[in-house]
Amino acid sequence: MKRINVISVIILFLAIATESRGQKQTGSNDFIMVNIVKDYSPKKELILQDFMDVEYVALETNDDFINQGIVLDIGNEFVLVKNSNRINDGNIFVYDRTGKAIRKINRKGQSGEEYISLYTVTLDEENKEMFVNDILGKKIVVYDLYGNFKRSFKHKNGTDSQFYSDIFNYDRQHLICYDEYDKELPFVLISKQDGSITQEIKIPFKEKKFLSQIRKTGENNGRAVIGVGPGHYYSIFPFNDNWLLSELSSDTVYTFMPDYNLRPFIVRTPSIQSMNPEECLILRLFSDRYYFMESIKNVYDWNAQEGFPSKYFVYDTKELSFSGYTIYNGDFLAKKEIYMSMIKPINHEITSWNSLEAYQLVESYNKGELKGKLKEIASKLDEDSNPVIMLIKHKNRSL
């Protein structure tokens, strides 16, 4: 088992000591600096299709395939979706990339070959397997694409207090994983065969930070602990055939290179270790030109039951500057905003996805608000159809 050390510590210290104006540093170790407490106004208005390709997948609806269209993972051939975690019915709906229903898999249960919870699923089409992340069972269960059990292994070598919140298909032999609660080694590569850690990815930080607020209620032994957070955010992003690794406790977002080295990609100021309350840098979506980010302040008003105020900003790699933004779906004639907090990373081809509810598309179609492929798809829907999945993809660089 190897441990990865960061060799660019001097660069990091110099970056943190410099007041950020959103500039890109020059030289062989280029990185971007961002002042996350700055007000990046005014807002740019951007059309998604101007810098990303968009593909729509209308999920077939029949008596056995009625679902909420929560995407688990997408490959070249298959799309895996489920219902929300509130329903927790254990169903995995398998579609092809055109949206045709293939099969429904359900292995929910208490046995060693089943999962208690269906938190995430990572698709491995090359090996014809899927990895179910069962956070309640503290294990990863591996099935073939027909739902036949193959093997299972524990999170973090069987520890009960930690689990992988992010899991991505790294290569034929490995998964890349993130454990939010690990105070020393949150990022690792693990074996697809037995879950053993094959590569430690060491990102330096002084003190572990969490984007959440905890409140204790009651007295003495009757105390209960209540925790709140701003919703799920991601720490691993596939980008430019590499991987971006974002640990809240570190002032640097790193690129994880094919040779397992770490290269600074974004450096934030002020240092998170100097802030109280902390203001955290969150990554959202990356294209060849635009890098979309968010800062979230770690505060919560328990009486008003609101908190975690956010600021959204984008870095323009052409203009070398930051600004606020509003982003619209260009397949709507009327302005239809896309919210970056609602999307999640997928793989190196498909940077993210968004779910479009059928009843809303039918309403927009009837009002004459749609165009192109989306208009054609909406003309065949009814209000009870499954959602349409919008795949947000990198532009074809060969064109």
Coordinates of N, CA, C and O in Angstrom, one line a residue, residues 58-59 61 67-68 355-366 370 374 377-389:
A58 N -35.5 10.3 -22.2 CA -36.8 10.1 -21.7 C -37.0 8.7 -21.2 O -37.0 7.7 -22.0
L59 N -37.2 8.5 -19.9 CA -37.3 7.2 -19.3 C -38.6 6.6 -19.6 O -39.7 7.2 -19.3
T61 N -42.0 4.7 -19.4 CA -42.9 4.5 -18.3 C -43.8 3.3 -18.6 O -44.4 3.3 -19.7
N67 N -41.0 5.6 -11.6 CA -40.0 6.0 -10.6 C -39.8 7.5 -10.6 O -40.3 8.2 -11.5
Q68 N -39.0 8.0 -9.7 CA -38.7 9.4 -9.6 C -37.5 9.8 -10.4 O -37.1 11.0 -10.4
S355 N -32.8 16.3 -13.5 CA -34.0 15.7 -13.7 C -35.1 16.7 -14.1 O -35.3 17.7 -13.4
L356 N -35.8 16.5 -15.2 CA -36.9 17.4 -15.6 C -38.2 16.6 -15.5 O -38.4 15.6 -16.1
E357 N -39.1 17.2 -14.6 CA -40.4 16.5 -14.3 C -41.3 16.6 -15.5 O -41.4 17.6 -16.2
A358 N -42.0 15.4 -15.8 CA -42.8 15.3 -17.0 C -43.9 16.3 -17.0 O -44.2 17.0 -18.0
Y359 N -44.6 16.5 -15.8 CA -45.7 17.4 -15.8 C -45.3 18.8 -16.1 O -46.1 19.6 -16.7
Q360 N -44.1 19.2 -15.7 CA -43.6 20.6 -16.0 C -43.3 20.7 -17.5 O -43.5 21.8 -18.1
L361 N -42.7 19.7 -18.1 CA -42.4 19.7 -19.5 C -43.7 19.7 -20.3 O -43.8 20.5 -21.3
V362 N -44.7 19.0 -19.9 CA -46.0 19.0 -20.6 C -46.6 20.4 -20.6 O -47.1 20.9 -21.6
E363 N -46.5 21.0 -19.4 CA -47.0 22.4 -19.3 C -46.3 23.4 -20.2 O -46.9 24.2 -20.9
S364 N -44.9 23.3 -20.2 CA -44.1 24.1 -21.0 C -44.4 23.9 -22.5 O -44.4 24.9 -23.3
Y365 N -44.6 22.6 -22.9 CA -44.9 22.3 -24.3 C -46.2 22.9 -24.7 O -46.3 23.5 -25.8
N366 N -47.2 22.8 -23.8 CA -48.5 23.4 -24.2 C -48.5 24.9 -24.3 O -49.3 25.5 -25.0
L370 N -40.9 25.4 -25.5 CA -39.8 24.5 -25.8 C -39.4 24.5 -27.2 O -40.1 25.0 -28.1
L374 N -35.9 18.7 -27.0 CA -36.7 18.7 -25.8 C -38.2 18.9 -26.2 O -39.1 18.3 -25.6
I377 N -39.5 15.5 -27.5 CA -39.7 14.6 -26.4 C -41.0 14.9 -25.6 O -41.8 14.1 -25.3
A378 N -41.1 16.2 -25.3 CA -42.3 16.6 -24.4 C -43.6 16.4 -25.2 O -44.6 16.2 -24.5
S379 N -43.6 16.4 -26.5 CA -44.8 16.2 -27.2 C -45.4 14.8 -27.1 O -46.6 14.5 -27.3
K380 N -44.5 13.8 -26.6 CA -44.9 12.4 -26.4 C -45.2 12.1 -25.0 O -45.4 10.9 -24.7
L381 N -45.1 13.0 -24.1 CA -45.2 12.7 -22.7 C -46.6 13.0 -22.2 O -47.4 13.8 -22.8
D382 N -47.0 12.4 -21.1 CA -48.2 12.9 -20.3 C -47.7 13.2 -18.9 O -46.6 13.0 -18.5
E383 N -48.6 13.8 -18.1 CA -48.2 14.3 -16.8 C -47.7 13.2 -15.9 O -47.0 13.5 -14.9
D384 N -48.1 12.0 -16.1 CA -47.7 10.9 -15.2 C -46.5 10.1 -15.7 O -46.1 9.1 -15.2
S385 N -45.9 10.6 -16.8 CA -44.7 9.9 -17.3 C -43.5 10.1 -16.3 O -43.5 11.0 -15.5
N386 N -42.5 9.2 -16.4 CA -41.3 9.3 -15.7 C -40.5 10.6 -16.1 O -40.8 11.1 -17.2
P387 N -39.7 11.0 -15.2 CA -38.9 12.2 -15.6 C -38.0 12.0 -16.8 O -37.7 10.9 -17.2
V388 N -37.7 13.1 -17.4 CA -36.7 13.2 -18.5 C -35.3 13.6 -17.9 O -35.3 14.5 -17.1
I389 N -34.3 12.8 -18.2 CA -33.0 13.0 -17.6 C -32.2 13.9 -18.6 O -32.0 13.5 -19.8

